[in-house]
Short mmCIF file of C-alpha atoms in Angstrom, two decimals:
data_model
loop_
_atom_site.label_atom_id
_atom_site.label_comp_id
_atom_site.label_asym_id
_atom_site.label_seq_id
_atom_site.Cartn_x
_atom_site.Cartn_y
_atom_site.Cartn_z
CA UNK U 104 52.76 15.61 11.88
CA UNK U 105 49.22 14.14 11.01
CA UNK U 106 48.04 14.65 14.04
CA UNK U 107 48.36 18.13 13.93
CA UNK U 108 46.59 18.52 10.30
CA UNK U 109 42.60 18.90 10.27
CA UNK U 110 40.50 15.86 9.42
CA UNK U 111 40.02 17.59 5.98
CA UNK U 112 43.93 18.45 4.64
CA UNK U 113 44.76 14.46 6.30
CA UNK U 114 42.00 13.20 4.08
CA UNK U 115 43.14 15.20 1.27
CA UNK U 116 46.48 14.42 1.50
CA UNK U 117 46.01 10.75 1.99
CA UNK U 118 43.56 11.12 -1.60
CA UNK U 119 46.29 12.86 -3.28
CA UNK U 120 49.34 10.64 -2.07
CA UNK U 121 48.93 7.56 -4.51
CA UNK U 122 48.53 9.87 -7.91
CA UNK U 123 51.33 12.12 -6.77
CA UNK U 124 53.60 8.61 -5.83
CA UNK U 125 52.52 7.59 -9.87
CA UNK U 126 53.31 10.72 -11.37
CA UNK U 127 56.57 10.88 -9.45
CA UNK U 128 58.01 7.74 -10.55
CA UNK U 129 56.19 7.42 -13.95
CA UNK U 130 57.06 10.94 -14.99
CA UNK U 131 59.18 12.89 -12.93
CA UNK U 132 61.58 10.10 -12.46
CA UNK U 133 62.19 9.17 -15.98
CA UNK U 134 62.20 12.73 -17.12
CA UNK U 135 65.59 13.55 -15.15
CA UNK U 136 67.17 10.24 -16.09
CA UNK U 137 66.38 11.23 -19.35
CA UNK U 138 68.05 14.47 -18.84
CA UNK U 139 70.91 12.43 -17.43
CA UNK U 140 71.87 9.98 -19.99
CA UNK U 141 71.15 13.07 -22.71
CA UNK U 142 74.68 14.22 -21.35
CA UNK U 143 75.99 10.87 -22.39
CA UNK U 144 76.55 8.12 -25.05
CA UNK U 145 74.56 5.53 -23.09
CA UNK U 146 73.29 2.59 -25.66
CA UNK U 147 71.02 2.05 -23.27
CA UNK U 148 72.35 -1.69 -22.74
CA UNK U 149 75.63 -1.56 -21.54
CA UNK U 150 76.73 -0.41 -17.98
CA UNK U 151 79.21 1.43 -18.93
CA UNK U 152 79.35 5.30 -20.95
CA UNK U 153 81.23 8.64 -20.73
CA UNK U 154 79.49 12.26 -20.60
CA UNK U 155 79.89 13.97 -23.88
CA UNK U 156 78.63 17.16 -22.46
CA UNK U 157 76.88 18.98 -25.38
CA UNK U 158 78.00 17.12 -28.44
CA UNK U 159 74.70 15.08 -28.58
CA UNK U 160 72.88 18.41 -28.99
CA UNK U 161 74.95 19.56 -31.46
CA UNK U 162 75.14 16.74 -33.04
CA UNK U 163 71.09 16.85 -33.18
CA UNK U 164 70.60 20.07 -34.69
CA UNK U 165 73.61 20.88 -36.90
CA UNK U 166 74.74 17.26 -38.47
CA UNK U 167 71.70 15.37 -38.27
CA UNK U 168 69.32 15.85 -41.41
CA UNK U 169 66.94 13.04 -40.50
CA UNK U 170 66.07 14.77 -37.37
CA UNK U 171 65.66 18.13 -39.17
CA UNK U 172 63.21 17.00 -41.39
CA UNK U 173 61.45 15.21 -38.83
CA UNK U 174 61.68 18.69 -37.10
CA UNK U 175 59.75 20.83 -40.13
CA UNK U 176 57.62 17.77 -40.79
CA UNK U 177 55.96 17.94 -37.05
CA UNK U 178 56.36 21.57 -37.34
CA UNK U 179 53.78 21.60 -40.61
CA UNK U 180 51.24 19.17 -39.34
CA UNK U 181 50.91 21.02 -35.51
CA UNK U 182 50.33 23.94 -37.87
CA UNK U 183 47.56 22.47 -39.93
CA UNK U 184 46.01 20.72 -37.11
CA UNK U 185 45.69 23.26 -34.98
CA UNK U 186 44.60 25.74 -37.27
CA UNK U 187 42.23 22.93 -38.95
CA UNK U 188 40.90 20.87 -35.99
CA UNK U 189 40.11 24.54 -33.92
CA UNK U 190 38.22 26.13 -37.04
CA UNK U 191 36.10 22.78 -37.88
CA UNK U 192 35.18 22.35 -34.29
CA UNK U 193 34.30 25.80 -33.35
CA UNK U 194 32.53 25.80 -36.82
CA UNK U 195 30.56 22.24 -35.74
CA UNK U 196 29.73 23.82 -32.39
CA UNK U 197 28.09 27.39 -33.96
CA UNK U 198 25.95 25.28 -36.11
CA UNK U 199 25.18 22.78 -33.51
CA UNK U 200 24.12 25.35 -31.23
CA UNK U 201 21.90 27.17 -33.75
CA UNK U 202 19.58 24.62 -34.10
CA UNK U 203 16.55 23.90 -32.37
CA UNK U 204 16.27 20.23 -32.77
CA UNK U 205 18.28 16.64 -32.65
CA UNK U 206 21.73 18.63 -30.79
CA UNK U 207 22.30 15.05 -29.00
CA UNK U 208 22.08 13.67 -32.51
CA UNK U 209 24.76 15.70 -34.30
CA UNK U 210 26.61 15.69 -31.14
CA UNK U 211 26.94 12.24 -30.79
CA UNK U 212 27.78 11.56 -34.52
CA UNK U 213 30.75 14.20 -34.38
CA UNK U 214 31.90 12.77 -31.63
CA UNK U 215 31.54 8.97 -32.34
CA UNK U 216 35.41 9.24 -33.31
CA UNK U 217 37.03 9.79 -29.97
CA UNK U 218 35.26 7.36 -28.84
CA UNK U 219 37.54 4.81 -31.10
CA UNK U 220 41.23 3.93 -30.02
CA UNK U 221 43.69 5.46 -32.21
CA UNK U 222 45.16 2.73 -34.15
CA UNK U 223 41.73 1.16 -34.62
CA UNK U 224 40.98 4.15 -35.99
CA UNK U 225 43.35 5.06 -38.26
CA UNK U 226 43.17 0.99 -39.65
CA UNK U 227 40.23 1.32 -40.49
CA UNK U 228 41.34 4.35 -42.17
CA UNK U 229 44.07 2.58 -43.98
CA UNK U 230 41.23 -0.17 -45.55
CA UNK U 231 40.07 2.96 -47.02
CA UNK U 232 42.43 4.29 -48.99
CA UNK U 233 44.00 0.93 -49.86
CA UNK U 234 40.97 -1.31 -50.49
CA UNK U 235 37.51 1.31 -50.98
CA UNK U 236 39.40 4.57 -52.87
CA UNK U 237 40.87 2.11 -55.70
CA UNK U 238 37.68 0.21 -55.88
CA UNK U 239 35.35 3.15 -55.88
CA UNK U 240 38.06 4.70 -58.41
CA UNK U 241 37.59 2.03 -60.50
CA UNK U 242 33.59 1.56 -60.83
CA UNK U 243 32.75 5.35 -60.71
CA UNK U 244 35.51 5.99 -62.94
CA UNK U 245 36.98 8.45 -60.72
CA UNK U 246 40.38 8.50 -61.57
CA UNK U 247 41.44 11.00 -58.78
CA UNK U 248 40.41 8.33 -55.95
CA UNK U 249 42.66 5.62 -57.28
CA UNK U 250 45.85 7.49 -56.43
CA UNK U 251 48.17 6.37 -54.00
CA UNK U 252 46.87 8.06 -50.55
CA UNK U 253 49.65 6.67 -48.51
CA UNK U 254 52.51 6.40 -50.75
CA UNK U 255 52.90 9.43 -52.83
CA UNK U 256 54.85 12.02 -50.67
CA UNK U 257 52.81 14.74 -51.87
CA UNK U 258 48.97 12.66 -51.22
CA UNK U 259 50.25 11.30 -47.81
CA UNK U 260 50.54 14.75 -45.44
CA UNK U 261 47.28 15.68 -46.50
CA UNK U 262 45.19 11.99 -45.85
CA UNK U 263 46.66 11.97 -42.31
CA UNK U 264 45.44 15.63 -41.80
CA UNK U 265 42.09 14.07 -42.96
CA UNK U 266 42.63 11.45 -40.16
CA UNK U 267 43.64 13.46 -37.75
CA UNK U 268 41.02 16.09 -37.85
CA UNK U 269 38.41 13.53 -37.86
CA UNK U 270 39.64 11.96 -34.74
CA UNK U 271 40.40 15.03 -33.07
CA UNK U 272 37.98 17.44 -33.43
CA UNK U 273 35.15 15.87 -31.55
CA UNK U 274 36.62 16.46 -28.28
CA UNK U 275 37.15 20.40 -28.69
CA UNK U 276 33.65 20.46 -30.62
CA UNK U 277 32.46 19.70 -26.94
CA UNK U 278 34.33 21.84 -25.18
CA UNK U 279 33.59 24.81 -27.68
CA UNK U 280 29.56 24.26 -27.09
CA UNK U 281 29.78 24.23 -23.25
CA UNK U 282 31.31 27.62 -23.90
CA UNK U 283 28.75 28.86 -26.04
CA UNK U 284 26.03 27.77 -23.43
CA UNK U 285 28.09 29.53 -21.24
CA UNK U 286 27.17 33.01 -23.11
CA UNK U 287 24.30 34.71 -21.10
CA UNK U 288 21.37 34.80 -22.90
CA UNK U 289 20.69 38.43 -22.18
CA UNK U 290 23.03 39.53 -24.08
CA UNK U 291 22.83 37.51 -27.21
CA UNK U 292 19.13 39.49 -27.12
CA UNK U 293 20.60 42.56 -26.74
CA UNK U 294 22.43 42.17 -29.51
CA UNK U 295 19.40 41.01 -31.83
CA UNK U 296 17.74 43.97 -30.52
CA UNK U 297 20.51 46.56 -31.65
CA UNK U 298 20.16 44.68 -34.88
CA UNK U 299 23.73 42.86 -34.75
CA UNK U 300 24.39 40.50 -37.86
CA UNK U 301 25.67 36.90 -37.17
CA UNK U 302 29.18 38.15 -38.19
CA UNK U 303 28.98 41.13 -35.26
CA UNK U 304 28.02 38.35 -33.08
CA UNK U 305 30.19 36.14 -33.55
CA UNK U 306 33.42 38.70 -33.37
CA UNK U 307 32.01 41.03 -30.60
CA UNK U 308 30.23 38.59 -28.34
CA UNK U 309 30.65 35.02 -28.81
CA UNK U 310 34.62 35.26 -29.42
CA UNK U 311 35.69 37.51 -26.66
CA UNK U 312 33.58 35.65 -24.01
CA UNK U 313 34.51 31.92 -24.68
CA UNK U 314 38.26 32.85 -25.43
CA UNK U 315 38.90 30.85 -22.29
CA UNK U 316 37.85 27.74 -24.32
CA UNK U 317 40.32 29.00 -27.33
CA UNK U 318 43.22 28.89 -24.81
CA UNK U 319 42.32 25.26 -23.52
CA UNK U 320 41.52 23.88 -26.93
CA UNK U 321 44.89 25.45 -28.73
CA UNK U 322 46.78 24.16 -25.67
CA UNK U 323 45.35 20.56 -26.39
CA UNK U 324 45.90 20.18 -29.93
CA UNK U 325 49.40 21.95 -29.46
CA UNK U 326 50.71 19.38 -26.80
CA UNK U 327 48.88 16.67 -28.84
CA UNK U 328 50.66 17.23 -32.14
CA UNK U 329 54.03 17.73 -31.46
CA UNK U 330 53.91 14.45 -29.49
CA UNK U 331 51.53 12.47 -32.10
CA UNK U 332 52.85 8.55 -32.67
CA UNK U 333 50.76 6.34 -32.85
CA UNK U 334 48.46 7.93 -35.98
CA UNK U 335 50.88 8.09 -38.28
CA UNK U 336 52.97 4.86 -37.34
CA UNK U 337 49.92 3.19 -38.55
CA UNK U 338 49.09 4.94 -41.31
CA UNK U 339 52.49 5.56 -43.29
CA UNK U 340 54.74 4.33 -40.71
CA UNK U 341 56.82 7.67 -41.29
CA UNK U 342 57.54 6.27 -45.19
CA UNK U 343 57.64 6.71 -48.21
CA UNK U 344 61.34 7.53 -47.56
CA UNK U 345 61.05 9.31 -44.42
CA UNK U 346 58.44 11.66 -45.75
CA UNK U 347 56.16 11.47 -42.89
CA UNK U 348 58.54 10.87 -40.29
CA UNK U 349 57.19 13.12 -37.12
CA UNK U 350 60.21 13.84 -34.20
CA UNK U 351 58.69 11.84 -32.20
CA UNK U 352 59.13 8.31 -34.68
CA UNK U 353 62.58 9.38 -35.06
CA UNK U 354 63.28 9.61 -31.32
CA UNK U 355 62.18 6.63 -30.98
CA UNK U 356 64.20 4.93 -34.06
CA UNK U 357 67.65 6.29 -32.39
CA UNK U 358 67.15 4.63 -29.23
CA UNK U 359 65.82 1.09 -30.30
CA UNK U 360 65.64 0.30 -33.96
CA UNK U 361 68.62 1.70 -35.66
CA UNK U 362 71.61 2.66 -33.86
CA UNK U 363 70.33 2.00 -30.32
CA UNK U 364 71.64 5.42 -29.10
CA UNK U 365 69.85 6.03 -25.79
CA UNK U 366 71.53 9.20 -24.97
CA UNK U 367 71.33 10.73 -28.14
CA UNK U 368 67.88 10.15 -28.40
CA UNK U 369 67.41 11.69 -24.95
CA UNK U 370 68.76 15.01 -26.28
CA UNK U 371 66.86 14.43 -29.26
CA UNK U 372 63.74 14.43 -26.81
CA UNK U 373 64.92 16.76 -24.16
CA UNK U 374 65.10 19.64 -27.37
CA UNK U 375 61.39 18.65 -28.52
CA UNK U 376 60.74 19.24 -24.52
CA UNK U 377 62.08 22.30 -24.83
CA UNK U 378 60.06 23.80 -28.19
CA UNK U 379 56.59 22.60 -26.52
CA UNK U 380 57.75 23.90 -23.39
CA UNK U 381 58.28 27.56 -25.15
CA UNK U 382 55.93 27.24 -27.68
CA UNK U 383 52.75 26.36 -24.95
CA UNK U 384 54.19 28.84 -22.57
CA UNK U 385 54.08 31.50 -25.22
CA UNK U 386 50.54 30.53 -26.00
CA UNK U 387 49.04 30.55 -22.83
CA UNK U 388 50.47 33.72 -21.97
CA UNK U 389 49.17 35.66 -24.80
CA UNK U 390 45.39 33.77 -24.70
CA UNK U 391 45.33 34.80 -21.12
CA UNK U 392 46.30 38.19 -21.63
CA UNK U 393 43.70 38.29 -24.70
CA UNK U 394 41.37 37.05 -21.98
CA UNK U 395 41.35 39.75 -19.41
CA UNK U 396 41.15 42.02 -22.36
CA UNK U 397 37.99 40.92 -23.50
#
C-alpha cells in the first residue's frame, strides 16, 4: 500500500505514526476503559465486578453531596478565571502594545510565571501567605494581612484566584498581542483620522478583528479550569472541610484514597467529560459565528 502513496503522504504518514500510536494508547485507550468500568462497580483491584448500568450516575448526581459541591465549586472558579484571566490579559496586552519603548521588558516580566512549574509556583505562593502576610501584618500593623489566606472558607477561593490569574494570564497576554499586531495599520490610521476615541477603537476595530484570539484564549482557560489539580492540591489541598474541593480532587479521592471506587469515579469523570464537552462546544460555536460576523 506504500508503494502506491507519493514520497510526500509516505513521509507524512511515517512523521505522524508515532504521535498518533501515543495518543491512541495514552488517551483514546484509557478513555473507553474508563467508559467501561463507569458501567460497573470495579474497585479497581479486584478481578472480579458486575455492571450496574446507570446507578453510578445516579448515584453521582442525586445522592452524592460531596460531588455536588465539588460540582458548583469548579463551576465558580472556571467562571472567575475565565472572566478574570481574559480581561487582565487582554488589558496587559492593550497597554503593552501602546507603548513605544521596553515591550520585551514588560513582556517578559508578565510572563516570567508560566515559565515556573505549577506546584513550584503555587509553594512559593503558600510561603506567602503563611510566613510573609503574618509577618508583614505584624510590623506594618496591617491587621487585614494577618488573616488566614488558606484556611478561612471565605479568604481561600479568592487567594487561589490570585494564584491562578497570576500563573495563567501570561500565556493569553501573548497570544492577545500577536493579535493586535495582527491589526493592519491602515486602518488603525483611518480611524485616528475620522477622529475615533480609544473606546471606538477598541469596540469597532480592535475587538471584532482579533475575536479569533477571544475564541482560542476562552477555549484555553475553559478546558484548563474545569480540569485544574494540581494548583489547588497544593495550596488548600481542597480543605478547610471540603471548601475548595474542585471535581477533579474528588474524582480522584473516590478511586484511590477513600473508598477506592474505580467505577464510580469513572462516571464521576465521564459526567465532567460531558459538561466540558458541551460547554466548549457551545463556545466555539458561538465565537465562530461572532467571527464571520465581524
Amino acid at each position: 500500500m506504500l508503494k502506491r502513496l507519493s514520497k510526500a503522504t509516505t513521509s507524512l504518514i511515517l512523521f505522524v505514526l508515532p504521535a498518533f500510536i501515543l495518543y491512541v494508547i495514552f488517551l483514546v485507550i484509557p478513555v473507553l476503559q474508563g467508559s467501561y468500568y463507569s458501567f460497573t462497580n470495579w474497585d479497581g483491584l479486584n478481578k472480579s465486578y458486575s455492571f450496574v448500568g446507570l446507578q453510578n450516575f445516579v448515584e453521582a448526581i442525586r445522592d452524592d453531596a460531596n460531588f455536588r459541591t465539588a460540582l458548583l465549586f469548579t463551576a465558580k472558579y472556571v467562571l472567575f478565571a475565565v472572566v478574570l484571566q481574559n480581561a487582565l490579559a487582554l488589558l496587559l496586552a492593550l497597554l503593552i502594545e501602546s507603548q513605544k519603548r521596553a515591550k520585551g521588558f514588560f513582556r517578559t516580566v508578565f510572563f516570567m510565571p508560566n515559565m515556573l512549574s505549577v506546584i513550584i509556583s503555587t509553594f512559593m505562593w503558600v510561603f506567602v501567605f503563611t510566613k510573609v502576610m503574618p509577618a508583614l501584618s505584624e510590623y506594618a500593623a496591617l491587621k487585614f494581612l494577618g488573616q488566614s489566606w488558606l484556611g478561612d472558607p471565605n479568604v481561600s477561593f479568592w487567594s487561589i484566584m490570585l494564584v491562578s490569574v497570576w500563573g495563567g494570564v501570561g500565556t493569553l497576554m501573548i497570544i492577545y498581542m500577536s493579535a493586535i499586531q495582527g491589526i493592519p495599520q491602515h486602518l488603525k490610521e483611518a480611524a485616528i483620522i475620522d477622529g475615533a476615541k480609544p473606546y471606538h477603537m477598541l469596540r469597532y476595530i480592535t475587538l471584532p478583528l482579533i475575536s479569533h484570539a477571544l475564541t482560542i484564549c476562552i477555549f484555553l482557560t475553559l478546558n484548563s479550569s474545569f480540569k485544574v489539580y494540581d494548583l489547588i492540591f497544593a495550596l488548600t489541598g481542597g480543605g478547610p472541610a471540603r471548601a475548595t474541593q474542585v471535581i477533579t480532587m474528588n474524582i480522584l479521592e473516590e478511586a484511590y484514597q477513600r473508598n477506592y471506587r474505580y467505577g464510580y469515579a469513572s462516571a464521576k469523570a465521564i459526567i465532567l467529560f460531558l459538561i466540558i464537552l458541551v460547554i466548549t462546544l457551545v463556545q466555539v460555536s458561538v465565537m465562530k459565528k461572532r467571527e464571520v460576523e465581524a
